[in-house]
PDB file of C-alpha atoms in Angstrom:
ATOM      1  CA  ASP A  15    -132.232  38.308  -1.652  1.00  0.00           C
ATOM      2  CA  ASP A  16    -133.469  38.140  -5.244  1.00  0.00           C
ATOM      3  CA  GLY A  17    -134.837  41.660  -5.481  1.00  0.00           C
ATOM      4  CA  SER A  18    -137.531  41.211  -2.832  1.00  0.00           C
ATOM      5  CA  LYS A  19    -139.997  44.069  -2.418  1.00  0.00           C
ATOM      6  CA  ASP A  20    -140.928  43.366   1.204  1.00  0.00           C
ATOM      7  CA  SER A  21    -138.844  43.454   4.383  1.00  0.00           C
ATOM      8  CA  SER A  22    -137.275  40.014   3.973  1.00  0.00           C
ATOM      9  CA  GLY A  23    -133.948  41.470   2.820  1.00  0.00           C
ATOM     10  CA  ALA A  24    -133.755  43.694   5.915  1.00  0.00           C
ATOM     11  CA  ILE A  25    -134.610  40.739   8.153  1.00  0.00           C
ATOM     12  CA  CYS A  26    -131.749  38.781   6.619  1.00  0.00           C
ATOM     13  CA  ASP A  27    -129.397  41.697   7.250  1.00  0.00           C
ATOM     14  CA  GLU A  28    -130.449  41.703  10.905  1.00  0.00           C
ATOM     15  CA  TYR A  29    -129.452  38.037  11.210  1.00  0.00           C
ATOM     16  CA  ALA A  30    -126.106  38.777   9.576  1.00  0.00           C
ATOM     17  CA  GLU A  31    -125.429  41.469  12.188  1.00  0.00           C
ATOM     18  CA  LYS A  32    -126.174  39.021  15.009  1.00  0.00           C
ATOM     19  CA  ASP A  33    -124.259  36.015  13.631  1.00  0.00           C
ATOM     20  CA  THR A  34    -121.030  36.258  11.613  1.00  0.00           C
ATOM     21  CA  ARG A  35    -121.768  32.895   9.980  1.00  0.00           C
ATOM     22  CA  VAL A  36    -124.662  34.490   8.120  1.00  0.00           C
ATOM     23  CA  ARG A  37    -123.863  36.293   4.883  1.00  0.00           C
ATOM     24  CA  VAL A  38    -126.485  38.090   2.801  1.00  0.00           C
ATOM     25  CA  PHE A  39    -126.311  38.862  -0.918  1.00  0.00           C
ATOM     26  CA  HIS A  40    -128.704  41.370  -2.484  1.00  0.00           C
ATOM     27  CA  LYS A  41    -129.323  41.263  -6.235  1.00  0.00           C
ATOM     28  CA  GLU A  42    -131.821  42.416  -8.827  1.00  0.00           C
ATOM     29  CA  ASN A  43    -134.674  40.017  -9.393  1.00  0.00           C
ATOM     30  CA  GLY A  44    -133.572  37.374 -11.862  1.00  0.00           C
ATOM     31  CA  GLY A  45    -135.407  34.240 -10.859  1.00  0.00           C
ATOM     32  CA  VAL A  46    -134.628  31.209  -8.747  1.00  0.00           C
ATOM     33  CA  SER A  47    -131.819  29.895 -10.961  1.00  0.00           C
ATOM     34  CA  SER A  48    -129.795  33.098 -11.000  1.00  0.00           C
ATOM     35  CA  ALA A  49    -130.281  33.438  -7.226  1.00  0.00           C
ATOM     36  CA  ARG A  50    -129.050  29.904  -6.581  1.00  0.00           C
ATOM     37  CA  ASN A  51    -126.097  30.521  -8.885  1.00  0.00           C
ATOM     38  CA  VAL A  52    -125.104  33.555  -6.807  1.00  0.00           C
ATOM     39  CA  GLY A  53    -125.201  31.263  -3.783  1.00  0.00           C
ATOM     40  CA  LEU A  54    -122.963  28.723  -5.504  1.00  0.00           C
ATOM     41  CA  ASP A  55    -120.498  31.436  -6.529  1.00  0.00           C
ATOM     42  CA  ASN A  56    -120.192  32.621  -2.927  1.00  0.00           C
ATOM     43  CA  ALA A  57    -120.334  29.283  -1.101  1.00  0.00           C
ATOM     44  CA  GLN A  58    -117.193  28.765   0.994  1.00  0.00           C
ATOM     45  CA  GLY A  59    -118.052  25.546   2.779  1.00  0.00           C
ATOM     46  CA  GLU A  60    -117.292  21.965   1.860  1.00  0.00           C
ATOM     47  CA  TRP A  61    -120.969  21.143   1.413  1.00  0.00           C
ATOM     48  CA  VAL A  62    -123.939  22.914  -0.160  1.00  0.00           C
ATOM     49  CA  ALA A  63    -127.575  22.600   0.938  1.00  0.00           C
ATOM     50  CA  PHE A  64    -130.621  24.176  -0.710  1.00  0.00           C
ATOM     51  CA  VAL A  65    -133.838  25.249   1.012  1.00  0.00           C
ATOM     52  CA  ASP A  66    -136.757  26.500  -1.069  1.00  0.00           C
ATOM     53  CA  SER A  67    -138.564  29.677  -0.063  1.00  0.00           C
ATOM     54  CA  ASP A  68    -141.685  27.776   1.027  1.00  0.00           C
ATOM     55  CA  ASP A  69    -139.857  25.012   2.932  1.00  0.00           C
ATOM     56  CA  TYR A  70    -139.053  24.588   6.592  1.00  0.00           C
ATOM     57  CA  ILE A  71    -136.147  22.800   8.294  1.00  0.00           C
ATOM     58  CA  GLU A  72    -135.671  21.714  11.893  1.00  0.00           C
ATOM     59  CA  GLU A  73    -132.959  23.536  13.846  1.00  0.00           C
ATOM     60  CA  ASN A  74    -130.688  20.458  13.871  1.00  0.00           C
ATOM     61  CA  TYR A  75    -131.225  19.622  10.205  1.00  0.00           C
ATOM     62  CA  LEU A  76    -127.642  20.211   9.044  1.00  0.00           C
ATOM     63  CA  LYS A  77    -126.120  18.668  12.171  1.00  0.00           C
ATOM     64  CA  SER A  78    -128.082  15.490  11.469  1.00  0.00           C
ATOM     65  CA  PHE A  79    -125.742  14.753   8.558  1.00  0.00           C
ATOM     66  CA  ASP A  80    -122.708  14.468  10.885  1.00  0.00           C
ATOM     67  CA  GLY A  81    -120.881  11.170  10.536  1.00  0.00           C
ATOM     68  CA  ASN A  82    -122.375  10.482   7.110  1.00  0.00           C
ATOM     69  CA  LEU A  83    -120.331  12.770   4.898  1.00  0.00           C
ATOM     70  CA  ASP A  84    -118.555   9.976   3.055  1.00  0.00           C
ATOM     71  CA  ALA A  85    -120.218  10.327  -0.352  1.00  0.00           C
ATOM     72  CA  ASP A  86    -120.604  12.995  -3.039  1.00  0.00           C
ATOM     73  CA  LEU A  87    -124.366  13.085  -2.527  1.00  0.00           C
ATOM     74  CA  VAL A  88    -126.026  12.635   0.866  1.00  0.00           C
ATOM     75  CA  VAL A  89    -129.816  12.287   0.836  1.00  0.00           C
ATOM     76  CA  GLY A  90    -131.559  13.097   4.114  1.00  0.00           C
ATOM     77  CA  ASN A  91    -135.082  12.722   5.417  1.00  0.00           C
ATOM     78  CA  MET A  92    -137.814  14.793   3.768  1.00  0.00           C
ATOM     79  CA  VAL A  93    -141.425  15.332   4.759  1.00  0.00           C
ATOM     80  CA  ILE A  94    -144.215  16.467   2.431  1.00  0.00           C
ATOM     81  CA  CYS A  95    -146.920  18.675   3.913  1.00  0.00           C
ATOM     82  CA  GLU A  96    -150.028  18.911   1.744  1.00  0.00           C
ATOM     83  CA  ASP A  97    -153.072  21.026   2.490  1.00  0.00           C
ATOM     84  CA  GLY A  98    -155.594  19.083   4.526  1.00  0.00           C
ATOM     85  CA  LYS A  99    -153.339  16.061   4.958  1.00  0.00           C
ATOM     86  CA  LEU A 100    -151.012  14.838   7.684  1.00  0.00           C
ATOM     87  CA  PRO A 101    -147.260  15.281   6.996  1.00  0.00           C
ATOM     88  CA  GLN A 102    -145.750  12.210   5.362  1.00  0.00           C
ATOM     89  CA  ASN A 103    -142.158  11.126   4.873  1.00  0.00           C
ATOM     90  CA  ILE A 104    -141.069  11.032   1.252  1.00  0.00           C
ATOM     91  CA  LYS A 105    -140.433   7.410   0.347  1.00  0.00           C
ATOM     92  CA  VAL A 106    -137.004   7.360  -1.238  1.00  0.00           C
ATOM     93  CA  GLY A 107    -137.458   3.894  -2.718  1.00  0.00           C
ATOM     94  CA  VAL A 108    -133.853   3.015  -1.891  1.00  0.00           C
ATOM     95  CA  MET A 109    -132.577   1.220   1.201  1.00  0.00           C
ATOM     96  CA  PRO A 110    -130.459   3.361   3.584  1.00  0.00           C
ATOM     97  CA  GLY A 111    -126.734   3.000   3.070  1.00  0.00           C
ATOM     98  CA  ILE A 112    -123.944   3.986   0.708  1.00  0.00           C
ATOM     99  CA  TYR A 113    -124.008   3.254  -3.008  1.00  0.00           C
ATOM    100  CA  SER A 114    -120.757   3.362  -4.936  1.00  0.00           C
ATOM    101  CA  HIS A 115    -122.697   3.017  -8.193  1.00  0.00           C
ATOM    102  CA  ILE A 116    -125.489   5.606  -8.056  1.00  0.00           C
ATOM    103  CA  GLN A 117    -127.180   4.454 -11.242  1.00  0.00           C
ATOM    104  CA  SER A 118    -127.960   1.032  -9.781  1.00  0.00           C
ATOM    105  CA  ALA A 119    -129.880   2.679  -6.930  1.00  0.00           C
ATOM    106  CA  LEU A 120    -131.839   5.068  -9.135  1.00  0.00           C
ATOM    107  CA  LYS A 121    -133.574   2.564 -11.412  1.00  0.00           C
ATOM    108  CA  GLY A 122    -137.268   3.281 -11.137  1.00  0.00           C
ATOM    109  CA  ASN A 123    -136.625   6.166  -8.716  1.00  0.00           C
ATOM    110  CA  LEU A 124    -135.295   8.912 -10.961  1.00  0.00           C
ATOM    111  CA  THR A 125    -138.515  10.958 -10.805  1.00  0.00           C
ATOM    112  CA  ASN A 126    -138.896  10.463  -7.057  1.00  0.00           C
ATOM    113  CA  HIS A 127    -139.054  13.768  -5.132  1.00  0.00           C
ATOM    114  CA  ALA A 128    -135.861  12.723  -3.369  1.00  0.00           C
ATOM    115  CA  PHE A 129    -133.874  12.757  -6.608  1.00  0.00           C
ATOM    116  CA  CYS A 130    -135.512  15.360  -8.840  1.00  0.00           C
ATOM    117  CA  ALA A 131    -135.242  18.351  -6.495  1.00  0.00           C
ATOM    118  CA  PRO A 132    -132.181  19.937  -4.809  1.00  0.00           C
ATOM    119  CA  TRP A 133    -133.678  20.235  -1.320  1.00  0.00           C
ATOM    120  CA  GLY A 134    -133.301  17.621   1.414  1.00  0.00           C
ATOM    121  CA  LYS A 135    -129.744  16.661   0.567  1.00  0.00           C
ATOM    122  CA  LEU A 136    -126.098  17.746   0.680  1.00  0.00           C
ATOM    123  CA  PHE A 137    -123.956  18.340  -2.400  1.00  0.00           C
ATOM    124  CA  TYR A 138    -120.165  18.109  -2.220  1.00  0.00           C
ATOM    125  CA  LYS A 139    -118.856  21.514  -3.316  1.00  0.00           C
ATOM    126  CA  ASP A 140    -115.806  20.143  -5.156  1.00  0.00           C
ATOM    127  CA  CYS A 141    -118.053  17.810  -7.118  1.00  0.00           C
ATOM    128  CA  ILE A 142    -120.352  20.680  -8.129  1.00  0.00           C
ATOM    129  CA  GLY A 143    -117.375  22.392  -9.732  1.00  0.00           C
ATOM    130  CA  ASP A 144    -118.566  24.596 -12.599  1.00  0.00           C
ATOM    131  CA  LEU A 145    -122.105  23.191 -12.569  1.00  0.00           C
ATOM    132  CA  TYR A 146    -124.834  25.836 -12.437  1.00  0.00           C
ATOM    133  CA  PHE A 147    -128.612  26.108 -12.717  1.00  0.00           C
ATOM    134  CA  ASP A 148    -129.819  26.812 -16.246  1.00  0.00           C
ATOM    135  CA  VAL A 149    -131.259  30.354 -16.217  1.00  0.00           C
ATOM    136  CA  ARG A 150    -132.993  29.771 -19.559  1.00  0.00           C
ATOM    137  CA  MET A 151    -135.318  27.201 -18.024  1.00  0.00           C
ATOM    138  CA  THR A 152    -138.445  28.299 -16.157  1.00  0.00           C
ATOM    139  CA  ILE A 153    -139.442  24.770 -15.142  1.00  0.00           C
ATOM    140  CA  CYS A 154    -137.411  21.638 -14.361  1.00  0.00           C
ATOM    141  CA  GLU A 155    -134.233  23.679 -13.861  1.00  0.00           C
ATOM    142  CA  ASP A 156    -133.799  22.149 -10.408  1.00  0.00           C
ATOM    143  CA  THR A 157    -134.270  18.603 -11.711  1.00  0.00           C
ATOM    144  CA  LYS A 158    -131.760  19.216 -14.478  1.00  0.00           C
ATOM    145  CA  PHE A 159    -129.198  20.438 -11.934  1.00  0.00           C
ATOM    146  CA  VAL A 160    -129.657  17.310  -9.800  1.00  0.00           C
ATOM    147  CA  TYR A 161    -129.388  15.018 -12.832  1.00  0.00           C
ATOM    148  CA  ASN A 162    -126.244  16.835 -14.013  1.00  0.00           C
ATOM    149  CA  TYR A 163    -124.773  16.430 -10.546  1.00  0.00           C
ATOM    150  CA  ILE A 164    -125.683  12.743 -10.307  1.00  0.00           C
ATOM    151  CA  ALA A 165    -123.913  12.174 -13.619  1.00  0.00           C
ATOM    152  CA  LYS A 166    -120.734  13.613 -12.045  1.00  0.00           C
ATOM    153  CA  ALA A 167    -121.005  12.089  -8.562  1.00  0.00           C
ATOM    154  CA  LYS A 168    -119.085   8.930  -7.716  1.00  0.00           C
ATOM    155  CA  ASP A 169    -121.219   7.717  -4.833  1.00  0.00           C
ATOM    156  CA  MET A 170    -124.338   8.448  -2.798  1.00  0.00           C
ATOM    157  CA  ARG A 171    -125.443   7.861   0.773  1.00  0.00           C
ATOM    158  CA  ILE A 172    -129.083   7.443   1.742  1.00  0.00           C
ATOM    159  CA  LEU A 173    -129.824   8.227   5.387  1.00  0.00           C
ATOM    160  CA  SER A 174    -132.496   6.486   7.386  1.00  0.00           C
ATOM    161  CA  SER A 175    -135.282   8.434   9.083  1.00  0.00           C
ATOM    162  CA  ILE A 176    -133.869  11.306  11.132  1.00  0.00           C
ATOM    163  CA  ASP A 177    -135.868  12.173  14.243  1.00  0.00           C
ATOM    164  CA  LYS A 178    -136.465  15.911  14.708  1.00  0.00           C
ATOM    165  CA  ALA A 179    -134.041  16.818  11.951  1.00  0.00           C
ATOM    166  CA  THR A 180    -136.190  16.821   8.856  1.00  0.00           C
ATOM    167  CA  HIS A 181    -136.731  18.999   5.804  1.00  0.00           C
ATOM    168  CA  TYR A 182    -140.388  19.908   5.374  1.00  0.00           C
ATOM    169  CA  VAL A 183    -141.614  20.478   1.838  1.00  0.00           C
ATOM    170  CA  TYR A 184    -144.940  22.285   1.513  1.00  0.00           C
ATOM    171  CA  MET A 185    -147.096  21.188  -1.415  1.00  0.00           C
ATOM    172  CA  TYR A 186    -149.942  23.587  -2.077  1.00  0.00           C
ATOM    173  CA  PRO A 187    -153.052  22.737  -4.131  1.00  0.00           C
ATOM    174  CA  PRO A 188    -151.704  22.073  -7.637  1.00  0.00           C
ATOM    175  CA  ILE A 189    -152.393  24.560 -10.400  1.00  0.00           C
ATOM    176  CA  PRO A 190    -153.305  22.902 -13.739  1.00  0.00           C
ATOM    177  CA  SER A 191    -150.248  22.570 -15.989  1.00  0.00           C
ATOM    178  CA  LYS A 192    -151.923  24.576 -18.734  1.00  0.00           C
ATOM    179  CA  GLU A 193    -152.202  27.587 -16.431  1.00  0.00           C
ATOM    180  CA  LYS A 194    -148.971  27.430 -14.418  1.00  0.00           C
ATOM    181  CA  TYR A 195    -145.669  28.599 -15.901  1.00  0.00           C
ATOM    182  CA  GLN A 196    -146.995  29.053 -19.426  1.00  0.00           C
ATOM    183  CA  MET A 197    -144.146  29.208 -21.934  1.00  0.00           C
ATOM    184  CA  SER A 198    -143.578  29.765 -25.605  1.00  0.00           C
ATOM    185  CA  VAL A 199    -143.149  26.705 -27.806  1.00  0.00           C
ATOM    186  CA  GLU A 200    -139.493  27.661 -28.289  1.00  0.00           C
ATOM    187  CA  ALA A 201    -138.856  27.775 -24.534  1.00  0.00           C
ATOM    188  CA  SER A 202    -140.733  24.539 -23.978  1.00  0.00           C
ATOM    189  CA  VAL A 203    -138.746  22.703 -26.649  1.00  0.00           C
ATOM    190  CA  TYR A 204    -135.517  23.973 -25.103  1.00  0.00           C
ATOM    191  CA  CYS A 205    -136.633  22.692 -21.705  1.00  0.00           C
ATOM    192  CA  LEU A 206    -137.625  19.290 -23.092  1.00  0.00           C
ATOM    193  CA  LEU A 207    -134.383  18.732 -24.999  1.00  0.00           C
ATOM    194  CA  SER A 208    -132.275  19.977 -22.070  1.00  0.00           C
ATOM    195  CA  MET A 209    -133.989  17.524 -19.733  1.00  0.00           C
ATOM    196  CA  GLU A 210    -133.556  14.697 -22.226  1.00  0.00           C
ATOM    197  CA  LYS A 211    -129.820  15.393 -22.457  1.00  0.00           C
ATOM    198  CA  ALA A 212    -129.484  15.393 -18.658  1.00  0.00           C
ATOM    199  CA  TYR A 213    -131.508  12.175 -18.488  1.00  0.00           C
ATOM    200  CA  GLN A 214    -129.238  10.468 -20.995  1.00  0.00           C
ATOM    201  CA  GLU A 215    -126.147  11.588 -19.077  1.00  0.00           C
ATOM    202  CA  VAL A 216    -127.455   9.930 -15.907  1.00  0.00           C
ATOM    203  CA  GLY A 217    -127.641   6.668 -17.840  1.00  0.00           C
ATOM    204  CA  VAL A 218    -130.663   5.195 -16.037  1.00  0.00           C
ATOM    205  CA  PHE A 219    -133.795   4.042 -17.841  1.00  0.00           C
ATOM    206  CA  ASP A 220    -136.899   5.457 -16.206  1.00  0.00           C
ATOM    207  CA  ARG A 221    -140.240   4.819 -17.866  1.00  0.00           C
ATOM    208  CA  ARG A 222    -142.000   7.466 -15.813  1.00  0.00           C
ATOM    209  CA  PHE A 223    -139.503  10.127 -16.921  1.00  0.00           C
ATOM    210  CA  GLU A 224    -140.147   9.269 -20.558  1.00  0.00           C
ATOM    211  CA  LEU A 225    -143.888   9.422 -19.937  1.00  0.00           C
ATOM    212  CA  ILE A 226    -144.211  12.725 -18.122  1.00  0.00           C
ATOM    213  CA  TYR A 227    -141.711  15.228 -19.509  1.00  0.00           C
ATOM    214  CA  VAL A 228    -142.936  15.363 -23.112  1.00  0.00           C
ATOM    215  CA  GLN A 229    -146.512  15.845 -21.952  1.00  0.00           C
ATOM    216  CA  GLU A 230    -145.454  18.368 -19.308  1.00  0.00           C
ATOM    217  CA  CYS A 231    -143.600  20.532 -21.821  1.00  0.00           C
ATOM    218  CA  TYR A 232    -146.417  20.202 -24.365  1.00  0.00           C
ATOM    219  CA  GLU A 233    -149.028  21.427 -21.900  1.00  0.00           C
ATOM    220  CA  ARG A 234    -146.878  24.364 -20.816  1.00  0.00           C
ATOM    221  CA  CYS A 235    -146.809  25.808 -24.346  1.00  0.00           C
ATOM    222  CA  ALA A 236    -150.348  24.838 -25.407  1.00  0.00           C
ATOM    223  CA  LYS A 237    -151.482  28.472 -25.701  1.00  0.00           C
ATOM    224  CA  ASP A 238    -148.613  29.304 -28.063  1.00  0.00           C
ATOM    225  CA  MET A 239    -148.950  26.130 -30.141  1.00  0.00           C
ATOM    226  CA  ALA A 240    -151.345  27.651 -32.688  1.00  0.00           C
ATOM    227  CA  ASN A 241    -148.844  30.356 -33.640  1.00  0.00           C
ATOM    228  CA  ASN A 242    -145.620  28.337 -33.444  1.00  0.00           C
ATOM    229  CA  TYR A 243    -146.673  24.736 -34.041  1.00  0.00           C
ATOM    230  CA  ARG A 244    -143.787  24.261 -36.512  1.00  0.00           C
ATOM    231  CA  LEU A 245    -141.254  24.622 -33.713  1.00  0.00           C
ATOM    232  CA  TRP A 246    -142.801  21.578 -32.011  1.00  0.00           C
ATOM    233  CA  TYR A 247    -144.072  19.359 -34.828  1.00  0.00           C
ATOM    234  CA  GLY A 248    -141.224  20.259 -37.159  1.00  0.00           C
ATOM    235  CA  ASN A 249    -138.531  19.347 -34.608  1.00  0.00           C
ATOM    236  CA  LYS A 250    -137.149  15.866 -35.308  1.00  0.00           C
ATOM    237  CA  GLU A 251    -135.879  15.367 -31.749  1.00  0.00           C
ATOM    238  CA  VAL A 252    -139.249  16.286 -30.244  1.00  0.00           C
ATOM    239  CA  LYS A 253    -140.888  13.883 -32.693  1.00  0.00           C
ATOM    240  CA  VAL A 254    -138.646  11.013 -31.558  1.00  0.00           C
ATOM    241  CA  LEU A 255    -139.338  11.719 -27.877  1.00  0.00           C
ATOM    242  CA  SER A 256    -143.084  11.956 -28.529  1.00  0.00           C
ATOM    243  CA  TYR A 257    -143.091   8.591 -30.303  1.00  0.00           C
ATOM    244  CA  ARG A 258    -141.070   7.095 -27.462  1.00  0.00           C
ATOM    245  CA  ARG A 259    -143.606   8.347 -24.945  1.00  0.00           C
ATOM    246  CA  SER A 260    -146.561   7.049 -26.964  1.00  0.00           C
ATOM    247  CA  SER A 261    -144.953   3.609 -27.257  1.00  0.00           C
ATOM    248  CA  HIS A 262    -145.133   3.276 -23.459  1.00  0.00           C
ATOM    249  CA  ILE A 263    -148.863   4.000 -23.495  1.00  0.00           C
ATOM    250  CA  GLY A 264    -150.011   1.745 -26.343  1.00  0.00           C
ATOM    251  CA  TRP A 265    -150.744   1.494 -30.051  1.00  0.00           C
ATOM    252  CA  LEU A 266    -153.666   3.931 -29.933  1.00  0.00           C
ATOM    253  CA  SER A 267    -151.373   6.595 -28.529  1.00  0.00           C
ATOM    254  CA  SER A 268    -148.798   5.808 -31.215  1.00  0.00           C
ATOM    255  CA  ILE A 269    -151.417   6.307 -33.929  1.00  0.00           C
ATOM    256  CA  ARG A 270    -152.533   9.576 -32.358  1.00  0.00           C
ATOM    257  CA  THR A 271    -148.935  10.806 -32.200  1.00  0.00           C
ATOM    258  CA  TRP A 272    -148.321   9.811 -35.818  1.00  0.00           C
ATOM    259  CA  PHE A 273    -151.471  11.674 -36.870  1.00  0.00           C
ATOM    260  CA  ARG A 274    -150.375  14.830 -35.071  1.00  0.00           C
ATOM    261  CA  PHE A 275    -146.851  14.875 -36.446  1.00  0.00           C
ATOM    262  CA  VAL A 276    -147.644  13.757 -40.000  1.00  0.00           C
ATOM    263  CA  ILE A 277    -151.211  14.561 -41.019  1.00  0.00           C
ATOM    264  CA  PHE A 278    -151.972  17.473 -38.707  1.00  0.00           C
ATOM    265  CA  TYR A 279    -148.588  19.122 -39.236  1.00  0.00           C
ATOM    266  CA  ARG A 280    -148.743  18.846 -43.035  1.00  0.00           C
ATOM    267  CA  MET A 281    -152.308  20.123 -43.151  1.00  0.00           C
ATOM    268  CA  ARG A 282    -151.334  23.141 -41.095  1.00  0.00           C
ATOM    269  CA  LEU A 283    -148.377  23.846 -43.383  1.00  0.00           C
ATOM    270  CA  ILE A 284    -150.562  23.593 -46.511  1.00  0.00           C
ATOM    271  CA  ARG A 285    -153.175  25.855 -44.943  1.00  0.00           C
ATOM    272  CA  ARG A 286    -150.513  28.397 -44.021  1.00  0.00           C
ATOM    273  CA  ARG A 287    -149.079  28.409 -47.548  1.00  0.00           C
ATOM    274  CA  LEU A 288    -152.483  28.817 -49.129  1.00  0.00           C
ATOM    275  CA  PHE A 289    -153.270  31.653 -46.759  1.00  0.00           C
ATOM    276  CA  MET A 290    -150.005  33.386 -47.638  1.00  0.00           C
ATOM    277  CA  LEU A 291    -150.805  33.057 -51.349  1.00  0.00           C
TER     278      LEU A 291
END
């Protein structure tokens, strides 16, 4: 209970009174990462499962994993429910079975919902070890955790479709990136570089990852860019990642990126110096 202001905490306490398997932890509001970390600190079982606040699971969801707990990461069946559309199974992109070399199964699938979010799967507690969610990140913290875990895991099992034992993920109408989770340039750069480090640790090339994360982080801090553009355009690592992204799109994008980081950045610096004089 991450500092809820409604009756949800009391409802949880009622369940704990009825069933000794249920334990409730109340804390001051600190965000999803700190709440999940409290869960990890208090987890006593052999396996850990995450369920987001707007998700739904069938009553036999956890039991459906029985007989398949022979890998560090067990990926179950997930269903996406979008407004106005029929529920659809998330296509994992990997054949059911066990993979002793996770990286070979993740090529081209690293940004798939099945592998960039913690829900819909089981994590082996001993393998998690001292791994936690990054409380400094306001976006992508869940993806970073999964990538960090994949880098540690020895093997992975993909389950086939599970009848009446699914994890339902509710996708509401998307809010434009420029309006949702706005961040400072400093926070956005931290997020981008943290994700890049986790991506490199996984050791799997994924073109889509390299295409989306630079743009995602750029859009999140667009409103703060005018005041702190030096933190973005003056960062050598961000520059390298931006050029890498533009190379996937084409030469026009490369020219545009060069213009932003060289001409635009220098003009802004000169203007700032003149203004200060």
